[in-house]
Coordinates of C-alpha atoms in Angstrom, one line a residue:
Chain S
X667 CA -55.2 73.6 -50.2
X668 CA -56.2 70.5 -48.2
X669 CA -56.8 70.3 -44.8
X670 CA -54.2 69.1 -43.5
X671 CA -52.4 72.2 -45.2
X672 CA -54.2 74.5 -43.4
X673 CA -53.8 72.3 -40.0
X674 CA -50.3 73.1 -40.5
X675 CA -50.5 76.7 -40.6
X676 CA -52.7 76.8 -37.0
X677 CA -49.7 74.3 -35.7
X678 CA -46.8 76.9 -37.2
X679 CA -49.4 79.5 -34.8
X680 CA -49.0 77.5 -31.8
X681 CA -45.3 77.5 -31.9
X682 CA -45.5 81.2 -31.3
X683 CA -47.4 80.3 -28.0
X684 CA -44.2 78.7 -27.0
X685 CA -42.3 82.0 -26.9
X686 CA -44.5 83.3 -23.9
X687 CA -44.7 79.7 -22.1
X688 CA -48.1 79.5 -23.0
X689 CA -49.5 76.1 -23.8
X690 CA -49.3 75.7 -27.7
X691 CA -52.5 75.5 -29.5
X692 CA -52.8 77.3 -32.4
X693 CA -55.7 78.5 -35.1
X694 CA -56.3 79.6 -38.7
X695 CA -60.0 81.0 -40.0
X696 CA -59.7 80.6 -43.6
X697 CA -62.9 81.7 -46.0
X698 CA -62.8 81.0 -50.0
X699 CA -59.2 79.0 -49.5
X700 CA -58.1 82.3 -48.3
X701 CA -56.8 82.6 -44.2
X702 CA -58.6 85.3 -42.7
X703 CA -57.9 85.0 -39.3
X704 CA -55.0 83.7 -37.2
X705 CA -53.8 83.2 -33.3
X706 CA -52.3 81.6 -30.6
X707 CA -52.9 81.3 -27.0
X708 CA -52.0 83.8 -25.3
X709 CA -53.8 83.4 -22.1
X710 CA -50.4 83.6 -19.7
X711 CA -48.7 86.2 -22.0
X712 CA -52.0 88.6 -21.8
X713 CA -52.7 87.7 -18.8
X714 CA -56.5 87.1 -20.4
X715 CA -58.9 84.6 -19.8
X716 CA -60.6 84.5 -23.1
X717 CA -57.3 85.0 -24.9
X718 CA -57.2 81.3 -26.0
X719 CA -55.9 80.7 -29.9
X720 CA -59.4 80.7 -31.3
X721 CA -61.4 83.8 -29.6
X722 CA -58.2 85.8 -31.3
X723 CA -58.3 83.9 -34.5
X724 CA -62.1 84.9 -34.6
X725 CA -61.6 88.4 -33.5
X726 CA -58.6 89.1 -36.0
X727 CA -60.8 87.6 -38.7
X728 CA -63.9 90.0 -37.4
X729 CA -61.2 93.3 -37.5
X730 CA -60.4 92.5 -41.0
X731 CA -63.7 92.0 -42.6
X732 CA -65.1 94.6 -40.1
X733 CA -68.5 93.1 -38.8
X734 CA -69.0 90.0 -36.3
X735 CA -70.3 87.5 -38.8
X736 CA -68.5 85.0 -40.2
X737 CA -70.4 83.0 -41.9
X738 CA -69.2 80.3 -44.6
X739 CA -65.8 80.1 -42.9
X740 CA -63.6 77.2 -42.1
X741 CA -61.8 77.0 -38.4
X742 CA -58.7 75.1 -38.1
X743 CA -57.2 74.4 -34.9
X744 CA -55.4 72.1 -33.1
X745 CA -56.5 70.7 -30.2
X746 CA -60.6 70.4 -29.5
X747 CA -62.3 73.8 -28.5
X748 CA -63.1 74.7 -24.9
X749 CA -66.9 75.7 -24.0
X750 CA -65.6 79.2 -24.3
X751 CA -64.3 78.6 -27.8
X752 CA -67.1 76.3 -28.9
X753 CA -69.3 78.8 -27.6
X754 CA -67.7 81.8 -29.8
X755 CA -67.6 79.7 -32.8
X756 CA -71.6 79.4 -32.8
X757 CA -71.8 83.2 -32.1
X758 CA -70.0 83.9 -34.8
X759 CA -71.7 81.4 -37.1
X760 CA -68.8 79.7 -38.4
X761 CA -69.9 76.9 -40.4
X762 CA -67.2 73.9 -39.6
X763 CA -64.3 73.6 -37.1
X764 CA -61.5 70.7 -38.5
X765 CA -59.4 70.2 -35.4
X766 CA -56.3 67.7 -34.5
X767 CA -56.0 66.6 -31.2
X768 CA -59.2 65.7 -28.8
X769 CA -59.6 67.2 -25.5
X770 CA -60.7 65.2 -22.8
X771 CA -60.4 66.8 -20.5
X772 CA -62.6 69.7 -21.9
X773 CA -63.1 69.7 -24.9
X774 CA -67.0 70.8 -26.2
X775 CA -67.1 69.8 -29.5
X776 CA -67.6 66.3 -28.8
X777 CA -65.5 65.3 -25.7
X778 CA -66.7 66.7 -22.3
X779 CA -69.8 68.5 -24.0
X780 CA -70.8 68.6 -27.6
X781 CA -72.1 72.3 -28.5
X782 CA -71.8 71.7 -32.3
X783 CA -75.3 71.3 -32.7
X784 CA -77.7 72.1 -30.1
X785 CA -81.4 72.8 -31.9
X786 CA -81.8 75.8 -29.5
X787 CA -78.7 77.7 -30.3
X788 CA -80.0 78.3 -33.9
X789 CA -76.7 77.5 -35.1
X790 CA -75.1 74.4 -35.8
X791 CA -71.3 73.9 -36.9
X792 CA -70.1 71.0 -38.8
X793 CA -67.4 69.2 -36.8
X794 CA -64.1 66.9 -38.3
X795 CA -61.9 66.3 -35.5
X796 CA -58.3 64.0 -35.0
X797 CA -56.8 65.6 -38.1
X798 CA -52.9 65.3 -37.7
X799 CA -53.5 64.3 -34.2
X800 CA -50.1 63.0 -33.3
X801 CA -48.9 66.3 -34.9
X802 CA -50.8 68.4 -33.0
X803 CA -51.1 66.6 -29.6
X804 CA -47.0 65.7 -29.8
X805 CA -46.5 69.4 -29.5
X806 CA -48.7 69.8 -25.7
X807 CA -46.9 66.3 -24.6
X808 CA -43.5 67.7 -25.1
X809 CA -44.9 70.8 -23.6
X810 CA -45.7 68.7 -20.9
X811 CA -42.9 66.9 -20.1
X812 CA -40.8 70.1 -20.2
X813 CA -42.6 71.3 -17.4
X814 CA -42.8 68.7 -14.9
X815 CA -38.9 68.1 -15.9
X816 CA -38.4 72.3 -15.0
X817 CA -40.8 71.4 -12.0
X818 CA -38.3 69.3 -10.6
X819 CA -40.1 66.1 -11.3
X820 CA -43.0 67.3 -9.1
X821 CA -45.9 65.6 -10.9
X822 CA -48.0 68.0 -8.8
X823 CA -47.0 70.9 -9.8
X824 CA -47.1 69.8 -13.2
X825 CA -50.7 68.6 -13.1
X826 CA -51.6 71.9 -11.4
X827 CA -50.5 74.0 -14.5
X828 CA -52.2 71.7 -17.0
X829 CA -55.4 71.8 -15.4
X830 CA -55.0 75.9 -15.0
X831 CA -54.3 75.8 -18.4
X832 CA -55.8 73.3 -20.3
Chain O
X1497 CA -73.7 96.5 -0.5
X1498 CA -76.7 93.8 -1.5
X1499 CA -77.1 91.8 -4.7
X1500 CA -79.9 94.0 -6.2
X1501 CA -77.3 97.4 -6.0
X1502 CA -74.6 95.4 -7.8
X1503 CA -77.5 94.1 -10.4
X1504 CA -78.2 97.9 -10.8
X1505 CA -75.1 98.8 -11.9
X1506 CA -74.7 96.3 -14.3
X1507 CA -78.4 97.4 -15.4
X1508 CA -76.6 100.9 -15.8
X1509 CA -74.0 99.4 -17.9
X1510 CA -76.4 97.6 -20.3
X1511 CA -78.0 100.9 -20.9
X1512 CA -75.1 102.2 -22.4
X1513 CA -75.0 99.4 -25.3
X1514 CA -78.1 100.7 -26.5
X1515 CA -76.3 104.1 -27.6
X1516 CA -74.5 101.9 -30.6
X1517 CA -78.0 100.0 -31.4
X1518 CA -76.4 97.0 -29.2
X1519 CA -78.7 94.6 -27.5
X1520 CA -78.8 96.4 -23.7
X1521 CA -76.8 93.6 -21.8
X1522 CA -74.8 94.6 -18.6
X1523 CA -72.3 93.3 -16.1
X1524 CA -70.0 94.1 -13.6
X1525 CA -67.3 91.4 -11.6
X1526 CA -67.1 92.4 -8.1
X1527 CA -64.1 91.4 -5.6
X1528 CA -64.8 91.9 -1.9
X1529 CA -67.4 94.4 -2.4
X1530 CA -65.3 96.6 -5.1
X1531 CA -66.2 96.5 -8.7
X1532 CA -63.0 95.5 -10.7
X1533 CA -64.1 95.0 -14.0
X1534 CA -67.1 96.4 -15.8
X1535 CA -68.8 95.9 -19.7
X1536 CA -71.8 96.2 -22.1
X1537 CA -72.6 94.6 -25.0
X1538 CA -70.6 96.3 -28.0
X1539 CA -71.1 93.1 -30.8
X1540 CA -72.5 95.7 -33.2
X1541 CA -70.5 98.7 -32.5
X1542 CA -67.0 96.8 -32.3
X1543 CA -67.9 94.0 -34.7
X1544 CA -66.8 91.4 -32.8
X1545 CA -68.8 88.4 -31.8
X1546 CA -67.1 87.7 -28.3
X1547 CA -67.8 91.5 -27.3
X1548 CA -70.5 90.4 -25.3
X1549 CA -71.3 92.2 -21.7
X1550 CA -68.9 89.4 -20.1
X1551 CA -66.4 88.8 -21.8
X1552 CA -65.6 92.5 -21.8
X1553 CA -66.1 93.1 -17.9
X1554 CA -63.9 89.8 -17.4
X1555 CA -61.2 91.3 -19.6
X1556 CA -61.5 94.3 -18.2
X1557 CA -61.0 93.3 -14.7
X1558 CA -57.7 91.0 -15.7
X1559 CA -56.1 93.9 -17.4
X1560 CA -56.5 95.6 -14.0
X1561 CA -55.3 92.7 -11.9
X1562 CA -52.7 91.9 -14.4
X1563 CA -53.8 88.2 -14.4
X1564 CA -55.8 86.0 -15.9
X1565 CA -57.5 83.9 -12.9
X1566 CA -60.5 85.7 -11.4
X1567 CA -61.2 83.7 -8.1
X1568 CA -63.2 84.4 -5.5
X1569 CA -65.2 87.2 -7.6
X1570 CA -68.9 87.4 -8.4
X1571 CA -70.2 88.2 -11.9
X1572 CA -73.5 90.3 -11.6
X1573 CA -75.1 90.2 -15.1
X1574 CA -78.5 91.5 -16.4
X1575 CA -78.9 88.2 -18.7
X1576 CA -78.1 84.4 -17.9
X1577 CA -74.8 84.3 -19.8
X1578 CA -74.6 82.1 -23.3
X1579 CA -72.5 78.9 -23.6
X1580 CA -69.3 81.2 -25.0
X1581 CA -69.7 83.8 -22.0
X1582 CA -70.3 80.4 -19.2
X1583 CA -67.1 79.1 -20.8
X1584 CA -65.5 82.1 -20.2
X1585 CA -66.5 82.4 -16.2
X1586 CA -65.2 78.9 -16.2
X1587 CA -61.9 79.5 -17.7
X1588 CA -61.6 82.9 -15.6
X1589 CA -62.2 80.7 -12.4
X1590 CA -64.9 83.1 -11.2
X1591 CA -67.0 81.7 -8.1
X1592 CA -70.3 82.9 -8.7
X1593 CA -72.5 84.4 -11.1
X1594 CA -75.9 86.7 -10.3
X1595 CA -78.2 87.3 -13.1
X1596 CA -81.2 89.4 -13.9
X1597 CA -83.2 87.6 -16.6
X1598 CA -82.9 84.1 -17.8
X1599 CA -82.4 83.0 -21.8
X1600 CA -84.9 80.8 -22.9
X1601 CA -83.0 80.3 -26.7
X1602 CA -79.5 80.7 -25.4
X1603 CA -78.9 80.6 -21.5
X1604 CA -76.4 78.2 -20.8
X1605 CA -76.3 78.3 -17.0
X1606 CA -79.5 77.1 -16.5
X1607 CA -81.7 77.3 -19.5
X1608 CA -80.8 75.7 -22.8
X1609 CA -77.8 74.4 -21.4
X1610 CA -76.1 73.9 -17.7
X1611 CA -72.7 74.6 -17.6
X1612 CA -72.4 75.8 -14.3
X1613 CA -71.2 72.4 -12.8
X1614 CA -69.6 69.9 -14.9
X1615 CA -67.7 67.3 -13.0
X1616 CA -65.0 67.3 -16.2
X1617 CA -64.5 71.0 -16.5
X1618 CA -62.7 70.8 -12.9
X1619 CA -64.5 74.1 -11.6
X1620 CA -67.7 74.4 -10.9
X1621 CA -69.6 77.9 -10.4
X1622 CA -72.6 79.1 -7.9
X1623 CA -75.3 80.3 -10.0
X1624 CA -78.0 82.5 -8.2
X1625 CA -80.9 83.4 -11.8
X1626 CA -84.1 85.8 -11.7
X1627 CA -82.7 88.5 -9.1
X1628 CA -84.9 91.6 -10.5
X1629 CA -85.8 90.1 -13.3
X1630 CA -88.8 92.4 -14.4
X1631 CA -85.9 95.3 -14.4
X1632 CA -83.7 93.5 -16.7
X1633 CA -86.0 91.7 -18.8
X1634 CA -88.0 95.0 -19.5
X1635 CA -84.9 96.3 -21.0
X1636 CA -84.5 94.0 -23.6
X1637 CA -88.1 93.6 -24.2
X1638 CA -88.6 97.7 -24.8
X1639 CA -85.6 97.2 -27.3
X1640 CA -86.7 94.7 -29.4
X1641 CA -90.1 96.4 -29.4
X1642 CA -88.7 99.7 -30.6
X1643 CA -86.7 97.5 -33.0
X1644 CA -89.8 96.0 -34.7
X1645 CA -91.3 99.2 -34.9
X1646 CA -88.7 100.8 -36.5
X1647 CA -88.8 97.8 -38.7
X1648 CA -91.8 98.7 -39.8
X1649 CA -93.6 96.2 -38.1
X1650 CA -92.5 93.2 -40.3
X1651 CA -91.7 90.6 -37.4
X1652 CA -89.8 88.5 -39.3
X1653 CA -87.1 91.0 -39.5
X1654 CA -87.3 91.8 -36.2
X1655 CA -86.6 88.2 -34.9
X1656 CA -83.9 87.9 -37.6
X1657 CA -81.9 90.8 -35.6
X1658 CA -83.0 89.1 -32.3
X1659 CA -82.2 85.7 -33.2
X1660 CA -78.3 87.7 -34.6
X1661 CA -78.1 89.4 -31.5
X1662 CA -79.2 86.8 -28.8

């Protein structure tokens, strides 16, 4: 399968975020063309700090094979990890994160921060990102818009939640 | 109660990750003088690579609060916390962070990395490193110590598993 395939798989996973109100990212770990690992955020739904699409893509992926390593593994998510995600991915030694829309307002795989390869951290991950970016980033817009149009139009309010959020 | 007594019981909780063979690393999150969340170390054990001391303490105390935003609450933790764990306070909203012993390979709120304060990231954390250091540093030293013996002395293995485990 190619890329964007798989890309398409983590954005079917962040539709399921939608459910709960949470914003929609989504991820797939995938290992040998195989998916290994999945999730969405879930941070409002679990009421979870850490429960954004890829700590639960990583930790599904971890149950399965039973041991934290997971080496030789793609991630594929889409929109640009957070510090918290980057910094997961690295602990977990995955070896390349493909991801579709950028994150400037966070994002530390190249964005805000680049943690992708840091000589001290003893790990480095190889980084493709702006994969089926419209895709992927169309999805949070409309996410959004939806909001600040439930908000009443209050642009603060709006703002609020996508910086609590994002 | 003071810093150092909070620090201790964190101290207390890192001893209890070295009853899986974890790498001894404690914290507690504290909220107007009561402890709300606790955690140790459980990588190994649980085979999961986000089960660090943190993460588990933070998800500990939002499963109690029913919530995900942490604010106004101090993190006391017997090691500087790594880039995933820093991303984590960060996302969790959590105003302050007391640690034992600093990370010279993976700190990231001070030492390899600062993510304590980062104009972008739209919350910045107080960050107060080295409060009894000697006491939480010695616990990590005697483990990797008793780990290289047991390793039969061959170093290379040793800082394999502490290079895995960091």
């Amino acid at each position: 399968m190619k890329r964007e395939a798989y890309l398409r798989l983590a954005i079917e996973q962040a539709k399921q975020a939608l459910v709960h109100g949470d914003v929609p990212v989504g991820a797939v770990l995938v290992r040998d063309g195989e998916v290994i690992g999945s999730g969405f955020n879930q941070k409002e739904y679990r009421g979870d700090p850490t429960a954004h699409a890829e700590i639960l893509a990583l930790r599904d992926a971890a149950a399965r094979l039973g041991r934290w390593r997971l080496d030789d593994t793609e991630l594929y998510v889409t929109l640009e990890p957070c510090a918290m995600c980057a910094g997961a991915i690295i602990q977990a030694r995955i070896s390349r994160v493909v991801f579709g829309a950028w994150d400037s307002k966070g994002g530390a795989l190249g964005s805000v921060l680049n943690l992708a390869s840091i000589p001290a951290l003893n790990h480095s991950v190889d980084v493709i990102g702006g994969i089926l970016e419209d895709e992927c980033g169309r999805l949070l817009t409309e996410f959004f818009r939806e909001r600040r149009r439930e908000s009443g139009g209050m642009p603060e309010m709006a703002e609020r939640a996508r910086l609590e959020n994002g």
